[in-house]
Amino acid sequence: MGTIQRRKNAIDTKQGQSSGRSNNDADKVNLTEKPTKQKKDGKKANNRDNSSKLNGGRSKLKRKLNLSEALLFFSILGAVVGLVLHHYYTKYGMNMFLGAGHRDYDWTPYKWRNFIDSQNKTVLLIGGPHRAGTTLVWTAISSHPEVVGFGDRFETGVDYSEGVLFQNVYPRFGVGLEFKTNFGSLLGKKHADMEDFQVNPMGGLGQYALLPESEVHWTKENKQELLNNPTTFTSILNRFGPYWDTNKKYGNKDGLKKAKVWVEKSPQNAVLSLFLEGLYNMPIEMNGSIGTEGTQNATKFLYLTRHPIANCYAHDKFMSEAMGGHLPFEVYLKNYIQLHKYMQMDADKLNSAFLWVRMEDFVRDPAKKLREIFQFLDVPIEIDGVNVVNDIISNIGKINPNPNRKYAIQWCNEGAKRYPHLVEKYDDEIKNLGLNYDLKSFFQVTDILFNS
């Protein structure tokens, strides 16, 4: 029994030691496990921090890229806009951005009236169909030392330096605005039928004379309200005055005083003659009101014209190249006839002197026609021993003596075959205008042109 008890005690002791070792080992394991978990958690935290830093860096880089891209875009946009603005500035000057009115004078009605009458000034108004040589003749006339015009496109801010395009008293009758109505209209068709055509309510090149007479033909009677208002007088002269006054030929100053003749050229003057005569000769009292007595006549009118067939073709060429469209040939012809009827109606009623000049006569012998025009304006042909006419012609350069030739060829090759009915329909009306033009003899004229 004693032996058995001792063996049992020995076994218990060993189990106790083993249990103690197990507990100690467990404690050791637990002690080692805790730092391992902390390391893992730390690594995860470090990974999160690194990821956050990486994402933050990417966001900053992305923001920098977005900012750089935006700066590049706006730099390119600014450069393009700058080039476009510079292009238009070189063509139209500061008026393109500031408007024609930024140079307006603020003279009173009486100051203008007194200046014109006391200085014995003449206002020459040039009109006629478009594409009939108005710009060529205006350039030659304005070159006379005693005649002043508006200056070039850069100075006026408008094409061809036409006054109608930068004033606000009377309409331009849609001329220059045709591109707004070209798309999807008859203007896009080369040979549209006349039956399908309707005059644009806005007017436009080659058709504005076909608008209702009350709209397009301005006279003293139908625009009496405007002619009874002194601000109509000053609106025009305060707008045009600075351009005459600062002409380069007089050193950009005193043009109004130094020039005997002030010239304004707009083809639409052809339907505005009676109104313009009333406007520039408006009687003004010292207090600025409309006077009861008439004033001396300060206006003269120069009517330009061209053979109707050549003029119609020139219209169509310009419409195609500049406006991107066409009108029926008959529309051009009817517009030509009606325009000249208005011109003749006005000429018969004018109190002012007027002169007709055919483009063909001017280009054939410009020296002869310029002498005739300068005599009409009562300005000298010779100044200080210098022949003004010869000097002007040499400065203008070569003038095409036969601008109708290409249109005569076109008529023979195409028009005479396509439009014989128009010759029969309108030849008498053309003859009755008294301009020494007719449609049937254009064939004969063509033969002469080909041999010239």
Short mmCIF file of C-alpha atoms in Angstrom, two decimals:
data_model
loop_
_atom_site.label_atom_id
_atom_site.label_comp_id
_atom_site.label_asym_id
_atom_site.label_seq_id
_atom_site.Cartn_x
_atom_site.Cartn_y
_atom_site.Cartn_z
CA MET A 1 0.00 0.00 0.00
CA GLY A 2 2.76 2.34 0.88
CA THR A 3 4.54 1.63 -2.39
CA ILE A 4 1.39 2.23 -4.38
CA GLN A 5 0.83 5.52 -2.61
CA ARG A 6 4.35 6.70 -3.33
CA ARG A 7 3.98 5.92 -7.05
CA LYS A 8 0.69 7.76 -7.16
CA ASN A 9 2.25 10.82 -5.54
CA ALA A 10 5.12 10.71 -8.01
CA ILE A 11 2.69 10.65 -10.96
CA ASP A 12 0.68 13.56 -9.56
CA THR A 13 3.87 15.55 -9.09
CA LYS A 14 4.92 14.94 -12.71
CA GLN A 15 1.45 15.90 -13.93
CA GLY A 16 1.59 19.04 -11.86
CA GLN A 17 5.01 19.94 -13.32
CA SER A 18 3.72 19.18 -16.79
CA SER A 19 0.68 21.29 -16.15
CA GLY A 20 2.85 24.08 -14.88
CA ARG A 21 4.99 23.87 -17.98
CA SER A 22 1.89 23.93 -20.14
CA ASN A 23 0.56 26.97 -18.36
CA ASN A 24 3.92 28.69 -18.62
CA ASP A 25 4.11 27.80 -22.31
CA ALA A 26 0.60 29.14 -22.81
CA ASP A 27 1.59 32.30 -21.06
CA LYS A 28 4.65 32.49 -23.28
CA VAL A 29 2.53 31.96 -26.35
CA ASN A 30 0.07 34.62 -25.23
CA LEU A 31 2.93 36.99 -24.58
CA THR A 32 4.30 36.44 -28.07
CA GLU A 33 0.91 36.60 -29.74
CA LYS A 34 0.08 40.11 -28.52
CA PRO A 35 3.07 41.90 -30.15
CA THR A 36 2.41 40.02 -33.46
CA LYS A 37 -1.16 41.35 -33.71
CA GLN A 38 -0.04 44.86 -32.87
CA LYS A 39 2.54 44.66 -35.64
CA LYS A 40 -0.10 43.56 -38.10
CA ASP A 41 -2.44 46.36 -37.05
CA GLY A 42 0.43 48.81 -37.33
CA LYS A 43 1.28 47.60 -40.82
CA LYS A 44 -2.34 47.99 -41.83
CA ALA A 45 -2.39 51.50 -40.42
CA ASN A 46 0.86 52.28 -42.22
CA ASN A 47 -0.58 50.87 -45.42
CA ARG A 48 -3.66 53.01 -45.01
CA ASP A 49 -1.51 56.07 -44.38
CA ASN A 50 0.62 55.31 -47.40
CA SER A 51 -2.47 54.72 -49.52
CA SER A 52 -4.00 57.97 -48.28
CA LYS A 53 -0.78 59.81 -49.06
CA LEU A 54 -0.65 58.21 -52.50
CA ASN A 55 -4.28 59.09 -53.23
CA GLY A 56 -3.67 62.60 -51.95
CA GLY A 57 -0.68 62.94 -54.23
CA ARG A 58 -2.71 61.71 -57.16
CA SER A 59 -5.48 64.20 -56.37
CA LYS A 60 -2.96 67.03 -56.21
CA LEU A 61 -1.41 65.89 -59.48
CA LYS A 62 -4.85 65.64 -61.06
CA ARG A 63 -5.70 69.12 -59.81
CA LYS A 64 -2.44 70.40 -61.23
CA LEU A 65 -3.15 68.71 -64.55
CA ASN A 66 -6.69 70.10 -64.64
CA LEU A 67 -5.37 73.58 -63.89
CA SER A 68 -2.68 73.26 -66.55
CA GLU A 69 -5.18 72.00 -69.08
CA ALA A 70 -7.54 74.86 -68.25
CA LEU A 71 -4.75 77.41 -68.57
CA LEU A 72 -3.71 75.89 -71.90
CA PHE A 73 -7.31 75.93 -73.18
CA PHE A 74 -7.90 79.54 -72.22
CA SER A 75 -4.50 80.54 -73.60
CA ILE A 76 -5.37 78.98 -76.96
CA LEU A 77 -8.87 80.49 -76.86
CA GLY A 78 -7.42 83.91 -76.03
CA ALA A 79 -4.93 83.63 -78.87
CA VAL A 80 -7.64 82.67 -81.36
CA VAL A 81 -9.93 85.49 -80.21
CA GLY A 82 -7.00 87.89 -80.33
CA LEU A 83 -6.19 86.87 -83.91
CA VAL A 84 -9.82 87.27 -84.97
CA LEU A 85 -10.08 90.69 -83.32
CA HIS A 86 -6.77 91.77 -84.84
CA HIS A 87 -7.97 90.64 -88.28
CA TYR A 88 -11.12 92.73 -88.02
CA TYR A 89 -9.26 95.65 -86.50
CA THR A 90 -6.85 95.79 -89.44
CA LYS A 91 -9.87 95.87 -91.77
CA TYR A 92 -12.35 98.07 -89.93
CA GLY A 93 -10.36 99.97 -87.31
CA MET A 94 -11.67 101.04 -83.92
CA ASN A 95 -15.18 101.64 -85.24
CA MET A 96 -15.56 97.86 -85.32
CA PHE A 97 -15.43 97.83 -81.53
CA LEU A 98 -16.55 101.31 -80.48
CA GLY A 99 -19.18 101.96 -83.15
CA ALA A 100 -19.35 104.87 -85.58
CA GLY A 101 -21.03 107.10 -83.02
CA HIS A 102 -18.00 107.39 -80.77
CA ARG A 103 -16.66 110.14 -83.03
CA ASP A 104 -19.90 112.13 -83.30
CA TYR A 105 -19.69 115.91 -83.07
CA ASP A 106 -22.18 117.80 -80.89
CA TRP A 107 -22.79 120.82 -83.08
CA THR A 108 -26.20 122.46 -82.84
CA PRO A 109 -28.55 122.64 -85.84
CA TYR A 110 -27.92 126.36 -86.29
CA LYS A 111 -24.13 125.95 -86.11
CA TRP A 112 -24.24 123.48 -88.98
CA ARG A 113 -26.67 125.58 -91.02
CA ASN A 114 -24.66 128.74 -90.54
CA PHE A 115 -21.35 127.00 -91.29
CA ILE A 116 -22.60 125.46 -94.55
CA ASP A 117 -24.27 128.63 -95.81
CA SER A 118 -21.65 131.16 -94.72
CA GLN A 119 -18.79 129.06 -96.09
CA ASN A 120 -20.67 128.29 -99.32
CA LYS A 121 -20.22 124.53 -98.98
CA THR A 122 -21.62 121.93 -101.39
CA VAL A 123 -22.74 118.45 -100.37
CA LEU A 124 -22.39 116.06 -103.32
CA LEU A 125 -24.53 112.93 -103.03
CA ILE A 126 -23.64 110.00 -105.30
CA GLY A 127 -26.14 107.22 -105.97
CA GLY A 128 -27.09 104.58 -108.49
CA PRO A 129 -27.35 100.82 -108.84
CA HIS A 130 -24.80 98.72 -107.00
CA ARG A 131 -21.97 97.41 -109.19
CA ALA A 132 -22.21 100.47 -111.46
CA GLY A 133 -18.92 102.19 -110.67
CA THR A 134 -19.99 104.39 -107.75
CA THR A 135 -16.87 103.52 -105.75
CA LEU A 136 -14.49 104.15 -108.66
CA VAL A 137 -16.02 107.53 -109.46
CA TRP A 138 -16.22 108.50 -105.77
CA THR A 139 -12.53 107.67 -105.33
CA ALA A 140 -11.58 109.85 -108.29
CA ILE A 141 -13.76 112.78 -107.24
CA SER A 142 -12.62 112.63 -103.60
CA SER A 143 -9.01 112.88 -104.75
CA HIS A 144 -9.52 116.50 -105.85
CA PRO A 145 -7.77 118.92 -103.44
CA GLU A 146 -11.01 120.83 -102.83
CA VAL A 147 -13.24 117.77 -102.37
CA VAL A 148 -13.35 115.66 -99.22
CA GLY A 149 -14.75 112.17 -98.71
CA PHE A 150 -14.92 109.89 -95.70
CA GLY A 151 -11.64 108.02 -96.03
CA ASP A 152 -11.08 104.31 -96.44
CA ARG A 153 -12.65 101.27 -94.79
CA PHE A 154 -10.22 101.33 -91.85
CA GLU A 155 -11.22 104.91 -91.05
CA THR A 156 -14.97 104.50 -91.46
CA GLY A 157 -15.38 100.94 -90.24
CA VAL A 158 -17.67 99.98 -93.14
CA ASP A 159 -17.18 98.41 -96.56
CA TYR A 160 -16.74 100.83 -99.46
CA SER A 161 -16.97 103.77 -97.00
CA GLU A 162 -20.68 104.19 -97.74
CA GLY A 163 -22.45 106.62 -95.44
CA VAL A 164 -25.71 104.68 -95.45
CA LEU A 165 -23.95 101.89 -93.57
CA PHE A 166 -22.98 103.94 -90.49
CA GLN A 167 -25.84 106.40 -89.94
CA ASN A 168 -29.17 105.88 -88.18
CA VAL A 169 -31.59 108.26 -89.91
CA TYR A 170 -32.64 106.30 -92.99
CA PRO A 171 -32.56 102.56 -93.78
CA ARG A 172 -29.96 100.60 -95.73
CA PHE A 173 -32.81 98.52 -97.22
CA GLY A 174 -31.26 95.22 -96.23
CA VAL A 175 -28.12 95.70 -98.31
CA GLY A 176 -25.20 93.91 -96.67
CA LEU A 177 -27.52 91.74 -94.60
CA GLU A 178 -28.41 89.23 -97.32
CA PHE A 179 -26.33 86.44 -95.80
CA LYS A 180 -28.89 86.22 -92.98
CA THR A 181 -31.54 85.00 -95.39
CA ASN A 182 -29.53 83.05 -97.95
CA PHE A 183 -29.73 79.61 -96.40
CA GLY A 184 -32.70 77.55 -97.44
CA SER A 185 -34.07 80.26 -99.72
CA LEU A 186 -34.19 80.95 -103.41
CA LEU A 187 -30.87 82.69 -103.03
CA GLY A 188 -29.29 79.27 -103.06
CA LYS A 189 -30.61 78.40 -106.53
CA LYS A 190 -28.73 79.45 -109.64
CA HIS A 191 -31.75 79.72 -111.95
CA ALA A 192 -34.82 79.99 -109.75
CA ASP A 193 -38.09 80.70 -111.54
CA MET A 194 -39.53 84.18 -111.24
CA GLU A 195 -42.95 82.74 -110.40
CA ASP A 196 -41.54 81.21 -107.25
CA PHE A 197 -39.81 84.36 -106.09
CA GLN A 198 -41.02 86.72 -103.39
CA VAL A 199 -39.21 89.93 -102.53
CA ASN A 200 -37.54 89.73 -99.16
CA PRO A 201 -39.42 92.08 -96.77
CA MET A 202 -36.03 93.29 -95.57
CA GLY A 203 -34.93 94.14 -99.12
CA GLY A 204 -31.35 93.40 -100.08
CA LEU A 205 -28.95 93.71 -102.96
CA GLY A 206 -30.57 93.31 -106.36
CA GLN A 207 -34.15 93.49 -105.09
CA TYR A 208 -34.66 96.35 -102.61
CA ALA A 209 -36.16 98.70 -105.24
CA LEU A 210 -39.00 96.18 -105.60
CA LEU A 211 -40.20 96.83 -102.05
CA PRO A 212 -43.44 98.85 -101.72
CA GLU A 213 -42.84 102.44 -102.87
CA SER A 214 -43.90 103.86 -99.50
CA GLU A 215 -41.06 101.91 -97.88
CA VAL A 216 -38.23 102.35 -100.34
CA HIS A 217 -38.82 105.67 -102.10
CA TRP A 218 -38.19 108.43 -99.56
CA THR A 219 -39.39 111.91 -100.52
CA LYS A 220 -40.05 115.24 -98.82
CA GLU A 221 -43.75 114.47 -98.72
CA ASN A 222 -43.78 110.95 -97.28
CA LYS A 223 -41.03 111.75 -94.74
CA GLN A 224 -42.20 115.20 -93.77
CA GLU A 225 -42.17 114.36 -90.07
CA LEU A 226 -38.44 113.70 -90.15
CA LEU A 227 -37.77 116.85 -92.17
CA ASN A 228 -39.65 118.94 -89.61
CA ASN A 229 -37.31 117.78 -86.86
CA PRO A 230 -33.93 119.58 -86.50
CA THR A 231 -32.40 116.51 -84.85
CA THR A 232 -32.64 114.73 -88.21
CA PHE A 233 -30.32 117.39 -89.61
CA THR A 234 -27.81 117.17 -86.77
CA SER A 235 -27.95 113.37 -86.56
CA ILE A 236 -26.56 113.10 -90.08
CA LEU A 237 -24.06 115.95 -89.97
CA ASN A 238 -22.73 115.18 -86.49
CA ARG A 239 -22.16 111.59 -87.67
CA PHE A 240 -20.62 112.37 -91.08
CA GLY A 241 -18.85 115.58 -90.07
CA PRO A 242 -15.92 114.01 -88.18
CA TYR A 243 -15.07 111.79 -91.15
CA TRP A 244 -14.94 114.73 -93.53
CA ASP A 245 -13.12 116.87 -90.97
CA THR A 246 -10.30 114.43 -90.16
CA ASN A 247 -9.47 113.33 -93.70
CA LYS A 248 -5.80 112.43 -94.16
CA LYS A 249 -5.33 114.79 -97.10
CA TYR A 250 -5.71 117.76 -94.73
CA GLY A 251 -3.50 116.36 -92.01
CA ASN A 252 -6.45 114.82 -90.14
CA LYS A 253 -7.97 118.19 -89.27
CA ASP A 254 -10.01 121.08 -90.70
CA GLY A 255 -11.36 119.11 -93.65
CA LEU A 256 -14.78 120.72 -93.25
CA LYS A 257 -13.26 124.16 -93.51
CA LYS A 258 -10.67 123.52 -96.22
CA ALA A 259 -12.80 121.50 -98.65
CA LYS A 260 -15.34 123.24 -100.83
CA VAL A 261 -17.26 120.04 -101.57
CA TRP A 262 -18.23 117.33 -99.08
CA VAL A 263 -19.03 114.09 -100.88
CA GLU A 264 -21.08 111.15 -99.62
CA LYS A 265 -21.47 108.02 -101.73
CA SER A 266 -24.12 105.36 -101.15
CA PRO A 267 -25.87 103.52 -104.01
CA GLN A 268 -29.13 103.76 -102.04
CA ASN A 269 -29.05 107.54 -102.48
CA ALA A 270 -30.74 106.67 -105.78
CA VAL A 271 -34.08 106.26 -103.95
CA LEU A 272 -33.44 108.90 -101.28
CA SER A 273 -32.65 111.98 -103.40
CA LEU A 274 -35.67 114.13 -102.59
CA PHE A 275 -35.48 113.31 -98.90
CA LEU A 276 -31.73 114.05 -98.78
CA GLU A 277 -32.24 117.35 -100.56
CA GLY A 278 -34.77 118.35 -97.92
CA LEU A 279 -32.46 117.16 -95.13
CA TYR A 280 -29.26 118.97 -96.11
CA ASN A 281 -31.13 122.15 -97.04
CA MET A 282 -33.28 122.21 -93.90
CA PRO A 283 -33.88 125.86 -92.82
CA ILE A 284 -32.79 126.42 -89.22
CA GLU A 285 -33.38 129.48 -87.03
CA MET A 286 -30.84 130.75 -84.48
CA ASN A 287 -32.87 129.19 -81.67
CA GLY A 288 -32.56 125.79 -83.35
CA SER A 289 -36.13 125.54 -84.64
CA ILE A 290 -37.22 124.90 -88.22
CA GLY A 291 -37.26 128.14 -90.22
CA THR A 292 -40.03 129.35 -92.47
CA GLU A 293 -37.74 130.65 -95.21
CA GLY A 294 -35.69 128.46 -97.47
CA THR A 295 -31.90 128.43 -97.50
CA GLN A 296 -29.46 128.51 -100.36
CA ASN A 297 -29.24 125.15 -102.09
CA ALA A 298 -26.23 123.29 -100.76
CA THR A 299 -26.74 119.94 -102.52
CA LYS A 300 -25.83 118.43 -105.88
CA PHE A 301 -26.54 114.91 -107.09
CA LEU A 302 -24.50 112.56 -109.25
CA TYR A 303 -26.33 109.54 -110.67
CA LEU A 304 -24.21 106.60 -111.86
CA THR A 305 -25.54 103.89 -114.13
CA ARG A 306 -24.40 100.92 -116.26
CA HIS A 307 -25.78 98.77 -119.05
CA PRO A 308 -28.59 96.67 -117.52
CA ILE A 309 -27.35 93.27 -118.72
CA ALA A 310 -23.81 93.89 -117.46
CA ASN A 311 -25.19 95.27 -114.22
CA CYS A 312 -27.40 92.21 -113.66
CA TYR A 313 -24.48 89.85 -114.24
CA ALA A 314 -22.26 91.92 -111.93
CA HIS A 315 -24.94 91.70 -109.24
CA ASP A 316 -25.17 87.94 -109.60
CA LYS A 317 -21.40 87.54 -109.47
CA PHE A 318 -21.17 89.60 -106.29
CA MET A 319 -24.13 87.80 -104.71
CA SER A 320 -22.54 84.45 -105.44
CA GLU A 321 -19.06 85.33 -104.20
CA ALA A 322 -19.88 87.57 -101.24
CA MET A 323 -23.34 86.42 -100.16
CA GLY A 324 -23.34 82.78 -101.15
CA GLY A 325 -26.48 82.76 -103.29
CA HIS A 326 -28.34 83.91 -106.40
CA LEU A 327 -31.51 85.65 -107.46
CA PRO A 328 -33.48 85.02 -110.65
CA PHE A 329 -32.02 87.10 -113.50
CA GLU A 330 -35.41 88.70 -114.04
CA VAL A 331 -35.40 90.00 -110.47
CA TYR A 332 -32.14 91.83 -111.08
CA LEU A 333 -33.56 93.30 -114.28
CA LYS A 334 -36.84 94.42 -112.71
CA ASN A 335 -34.94 95.92 -109.78
CA TYR A 336 -32.71 97.84 -112.21
CA ILE A 337 -35.70 99.25 -114.08
CA GLN A 338 -37.60 100.28 -110.96
CA LEU A 339 -34.53 101.85 -109.37
CA HIS A 340 -33.96 104.02 -112.45
CA LYS A 341 -37.60 105.03 -112.53
CA TYR A 342 -37.25 106.37 -109.00
CA MET A 343 -34.04 108.15 -109.94
CA GLN A 344 -35.72 109.85 -112.88
CA MET A 345 -38.81 110.74 -110.85
CA ASP A 346 -36.57 112.44 -108.30
CA ALA A 347 -34.38 114.18 -110.86
CA ASP A 348 -37.46 115.79 -112.38
CA LYS A 349 -38.48 117.23 -108.99
CA LEU A 350 -35.09 118.22 -107.58
CA ASN A 351 -34.27 121.86 -106.95
CA SER A 352 -30.61 120.87 -106.89
CA ALA A 353 -28.34 120.43 -109.88
CA PHE A 354 -27.78 116.83 -110.96
CA LEU A 355 -25.62 114.96 -113.45
CA TRP A 356 -25.89 111.50 -115.00
CA VAL A 357 -22.70 109.51 -115.67
CA ARG A 358 -22.64 106.18 -117.45
CA MET A 359 -19.94 103.83 -116.23
CA GLU A 360 -19.01 102.89 -119.79
CA ASP A 361 -18.33 106.55 -120.65
CA PHE A 362 -16.26 107.11 -117.52
CA VAL A 363 -13.93 104.13 -117.96
CA ARG A 364 -13.57 104.76 -121.69
CA ASP A 365 -12.30 108.31 -121.14
CA PRO A 366 -11.91 109.07 -117.42
CA ALA A 367 -10.10 112.36 -118.02
CA LYS A 368 -12.97 113.72 -120.10
CA LYS A 369 -15.64 112.68 -117.59
CA LEU A 370 -13.68 113.99 -114.61
CA ARG A 371 -13.33 117.40 -116.25
CA GLU A 372 -17.08 117.38 -116.81
CA ILE A 373 -17.75 116.40 -113.19
CA PHE A 374 -15.37 119.02 -111.75
CA GLN A 375 -16.97 121.72 -113.89
CA PHE A 376 -20.32 120.57 -112.55
CA LEU A 377 -18.94 120.93 -109.00
CA ASP A 378 -17.33 124.28 -109.79
CA VAL A 379 -13.87 123.23 -108.64
CA PRO A 380 -10.69 124.02 -110.62
CA ILE A 381 -9.19 121.59 -113.08
CA GLU A 382 -5.74 123.15 -112.71
CA ILE A 383 -4.16 124.32 -109.44
CA ASP A 384 -0.76 126.06 -109.28
CA GLY A 385 0.08 124.90 -112.75
CA VAL A 386 -0.75 121.25 -112.01
CA ASN A 387 -3.41 119.48 -114.03
CA VAL A 388 -5.56 118.01 -111.30
CA VAL A 389 -7.33 115.53 -113.57
CA ASN A 390 -4.15 114.00 -114.96
CA ASP A 391 -2.67 113.85 -111.47
CA ILE A 392 -5.72 112.01 -110.10
CA ILE A 393 -5.80 109.47 -112.93
CA SER A 394 -2.08 108.68 -112.55
CA ASN A 395 -2.54 108.13 -108.80
CA ILE A 396 -5.59 105.90 -109.19
CA GLY A 397 -3.74 103.59 -111.53
CA LYS A 398 -4.97 101.58 -114.48
CA ILE A 399 -8.71 101.72 -115.09
CA ASN A 400 -10.24 98.83 -117.01
CA PRO A 401 -11.65 100.48 -120.18
CA ASN A 402 -13.98 97.57 -120.89
CA PRO A 403 -15.45 96.06 -117.67
CA ASN A 404 -18.52 94.84 -119.57
CA ARG A 405 -16.58 92.57 -121.92
CA LYS A 406 -16.73 89.45 -119.75
CA TYR A 407 -20.46 89.91 -119.27
CA ALA A 408 -20.99 90.38 -122.99
CA ILE A 409 -19.26 87.06 -123.56
CA GLN A 410 -21.40 85.45 -120.87
CA TRP A 411 -24.52 86.89 -122.48
CA CYS A 412 -23.61 85.51 -125.89
CA ASN A 413 -22.69 82.09 -124.52
CA GLU A 414 -25.58 81.71 -122.12
CA GLY A 415 -27.91 84.62 -121.51
CA ALA A 416 -29.16 85.22 -125.04
CA LYS A 417 -30.24 81.58 -125.24
CA ARG A 418 -31.72 81.41 -121.75
CA TYR A 419 -33.47 84.79 -121.56
CA PRO A 420 -34.78 85.80 -125.03
CA HIS A 421 -38.23 86.28 -123.49
CA LEU A 422 -36.80 88.90 -121.10
CA VAL A 423 -35.39 90.87 -124.03
CA GLU A 424 -38.81 91.05 -125.62
CA LYS A 425 -40.55 91.74 -122.32
CA TYR A 426 -38.35 94.57 -121.00
CA ASP A 427 -36.55 96.13 -123.97
CA ASP A 428 -39.05 98.97 -124.38
CA GLU A 429 -38.91 99.81 -120.67
CA ILE A 430 -35.13 100.01 -120.82
CA LYS A 431 -35.26 102.31 -123.85
CA ASN A 432 -37.83 104.54 -122.17
CA LEU A 433 -35.41 105.24 -119.33
CA GLY A 434 -33.55 107.50 -121.75
CA LEU A 435 -30.08 106.22 -120.86
CA ASN A 436 -29.19 105.16 -124.41
CA TYR A 437 -29.27 101.51 -123.43
CA ASP A 438 -31.36 98.71 -124.88
CA LEU A 439 -31.32 94.96 -124.60
CA LYS A 440 -31.45 93.94 -128.24
CA SER A 441 -28.42 95.95 -129.32
CA PHE A 442 -26.23 94.36 -126.66
CA PHE A 443 -25.39 91.81 -129.37
CA GLN A 444 -24.06 94.59 -131.58
CA VAL A 445 -22.24 96.18 -128.69
CA THR A 446 -20.68 92.81 -127.99
CA ASP A 447 -19.23 92.68 -131.49
CA ILE A 448 -17.74 96.12 -131.01
CA LEU A 449 -16.31 95.13 -127.62
CA PHE A 450 -14.71 91.98 -129.01
CA ASN A 451 -12.96 94.04 -131.69
CA SER A 452 -11.83 96.79 -129.31
#
